[in-house]
CSV table of C-alpha atoms in Angstrom, one decimal:
chain,number,residue,atom,x,y,z
A,1,MET,CA,-12.1,6.6,14.4
A,2,VAL,CA,-10.5,4.5,11.8
A,3,ALA,CA,-9.0,6.0,8.8
A,4,ARG,CA,-9.3,4.8,5.2
A,5,ILE,CA,-5.9,4.4,3.0
A,6,TYR,CA,-6.8,4.1,-0.6
A,7,ARG,CA,-6.1,5.1,-4.5
A,8,PRO,CA,-9.4,6.3,-5.8
A,9,ALA,CA,-10.6,4.8,-9.0
A,10,ARG,CA,-11.6,6.9,-12.3
A,11,THR,CA,-14.8,8.7,-12.5
A,12,ALA,CA,-17.4,7.6,-15.0
A,13,MET,CA,-16.5,10.9,-16.7
A,14,GLN,CA,-13.1,10.1,-17.4
A,15,SER,CA,-11.0,8.6,-19.8
A,16,GLY,CA,-7.5,9.1,-18.3
A,17,HIS,CA,-5.7,8.9,-15.1
A,18,ALA,CA,-6.2,12.3,-13.6
A,19,LYS,CA,-6.5,12.2,-9.8
A,20,THR,CA,-6.0,8.6,-9.7
A,21,ARG,CA,-2.3,8.4,-9.0
A,22,GLU,CA,-2.1,9.8,-5.4
A,23,TRP,CA,-3.0,7.9,-2.1
A,24,LEU,CA,-5.6,9.4,0.0
A,25,LEU,CA,-6.4,9.0,3.8
A,26,VAL,CA,-9.9,9.7,4.6
A,27,TYR,CA,-11.5,9.6,7.9
A,28,GLU,CA,-14.8,7.1,8.4
A,29,PRO,CA,-17.8,8.8,9.3
A,30,GLU,CA,-18.4,8.7,13.1
A,31,GLU,CA,-22.3,9.7,13.2
A,32,GLN,CA,-24.8,9.6,10.2
A,33,LYS,CA,-25.5,12.7,8.4
A,34,ARG,CA,-28.8,14.2,9.0
A,35,VAL,CA,-31.3,16.4,6.9
A,36,GLU,CA,-31.9,20.0,8.7
A,37,PRO,CA,-35.7,20.1,8.6
A,38,LEU,CA,-35.9,23.9,7.9
A,39,MET,CA,-33.8,24.6,5.0
A,40,GLY,CA,-33.4,20.8,4.1
A,41,TYR,CA,-29.3,21.0,4.2
A,42,THR,CA,-27.3,17.9,4.9
A,43,SER,CA,-25.3,18.3,7.9
A,44,SER,CA,-22.9,16.2,10.5
A,45,GLY,CA,-21.4,17.1,13.9
A,46,ASP,CA,-18.2,15.0,12.5
A,47,MET,CA,-15.6,17.5,11.4
A,48,LYS,CA,-13.0,14.8,10.9
A,49,SER,CA,-15.1,13.8,7.7
A,50,GLN,CA,-13.8,17.1,5.9
A,51,ILE,CA,-10.1,15.9,6.1
A,52,ARG,CA,-8.8,14.5,3.0
A,53,LEU,CA,-4.9,14.4,3.0
A,54,SER,CA,-3.2,13.1,-0.2
A,55,PHE,CA,0.2,11.1,-0.6
A,56,GLU,CA,2.4,10.3,-3.3
A,57,THR,CA,2.6,6.6,-1.9
A,58,LYS,CA,1.0,4.3,0.0
A,59,GLU,CA,4.2,3.8,2.6
A,60,GLN,CA,3.8,7.5,2.9
A,61,ALA,CA,0.0,7.5,4.0
A,62,ILE,CA,0.8,4.4,6.2
A,63,GLU,CA,3.9,6.1,8.0
A,64,TYR,CA,1.8,9.2,8.8
A,65,ALA,CA,-0.9,7.4,10.4
A,66,GLU,CA,1.7,5.2,12.5
A,67,ARG,CA,3.2,8.5,13.5
A,68,TYR,CA,0.2,10.2,14.6
A,69,ALA,CA,-1.4,6.8,16.2
A,70,ILE,CA,-4.3,7.0,13.8
A,71,PRO,CA,-5.7,3.4,13.5
A,72,TYR,CA,-6.2,2.7,9.6
A,73,ARG,CA,-7.2,0.3,7.0
A,74,VAL,CA,-5.7,-0.2,3.8
A,75,GLU,CA,-7.6,-0.9,0.5
A,76,ASP,CA,-5.2,-1.9,-2.3
A,77,PHE,CA,-5.5,-0.6,-5.7
A,78,LYS,CA,-7.1,-2.9,-8.3
A,79,SER,CA,-5.5,-1.7,-11.7
A,80,THR,CA,-7.8,-2.3,-14.7
A,81,THR,CA,-6.5,-3.7,-18.0
A,82,ARG,CA,-7.9,-1.6,-20.9
A,83,ARG,CA,-8.9,-3.6,-23.9
A,84,ARG,CA,-7.5,-2.2,-27.2
A,85,ILE,CA,-10.3,-1.0,-29.4
A,86,SER,CA,-9.6,0.2,-33.2
A,87,TYR,CA,-12.2,2.1,-34.8
A,88,SER,CA,-11.7,0.0,-38.2
A,89,ASP,CA,-12.5,-3.2,-36.1
A,90,ASN,CA,-16.4,-1.9,-36.5
A,91,PHE,CA,-16.1,-2.5,-40.2
A,92,LYS,CA,-14.3,-6.0,-40.1
A,93,TYR,CA,-15.6,-8.9,-42.4
A,94,ASP,CA,-15.3,-11.3,-40.0
A,95,ARG,CA,-17.0,-9.3,-37.1
A,96,ARG,CA,-18.0,-11.8,-34.0
A,97,GLN,CA,-21.5,-9.5,-33.4
A,98,PRO,CA,-23.4,-9.0,-36.5
A,99,TRP,CA,-23.7,-5.3,-37.7
A,100,THR,CA,-26.9,-3.6,-36.5
A,101,HIS,CA,-27.2,-0.4,-38.5
C-alpha cells in the first residue's frame, strides 16, 4: 500500500493558512468504498484509510516512511501568490472593466 505525503491546500471557505502548514502522510485506499444496502452507509474494509499522520516538515514525513518501510509518493506543495486588491480600486477613474452598477 502506497502512502501519499503532501501539504493540504486551503479549502474554499478559508482565507487564511490554517491547517495548511503541516505535511500529512495518508494511505491510498486499497479497496473501493461500498454502500451498505440496508442503511445506506458508506463503508470500507480498509482500516489504513483512517490513518492521517501530520508532520512539521516534509523531511520528517519521508524519514518516518523510510524508517517503517512504507512505500510513499511525495506531492510537492504549489504555493499560490495572492493578488493585492484594494477596495478603493473599485472606484478608480481608469478602471480596466467598466462599472456595471
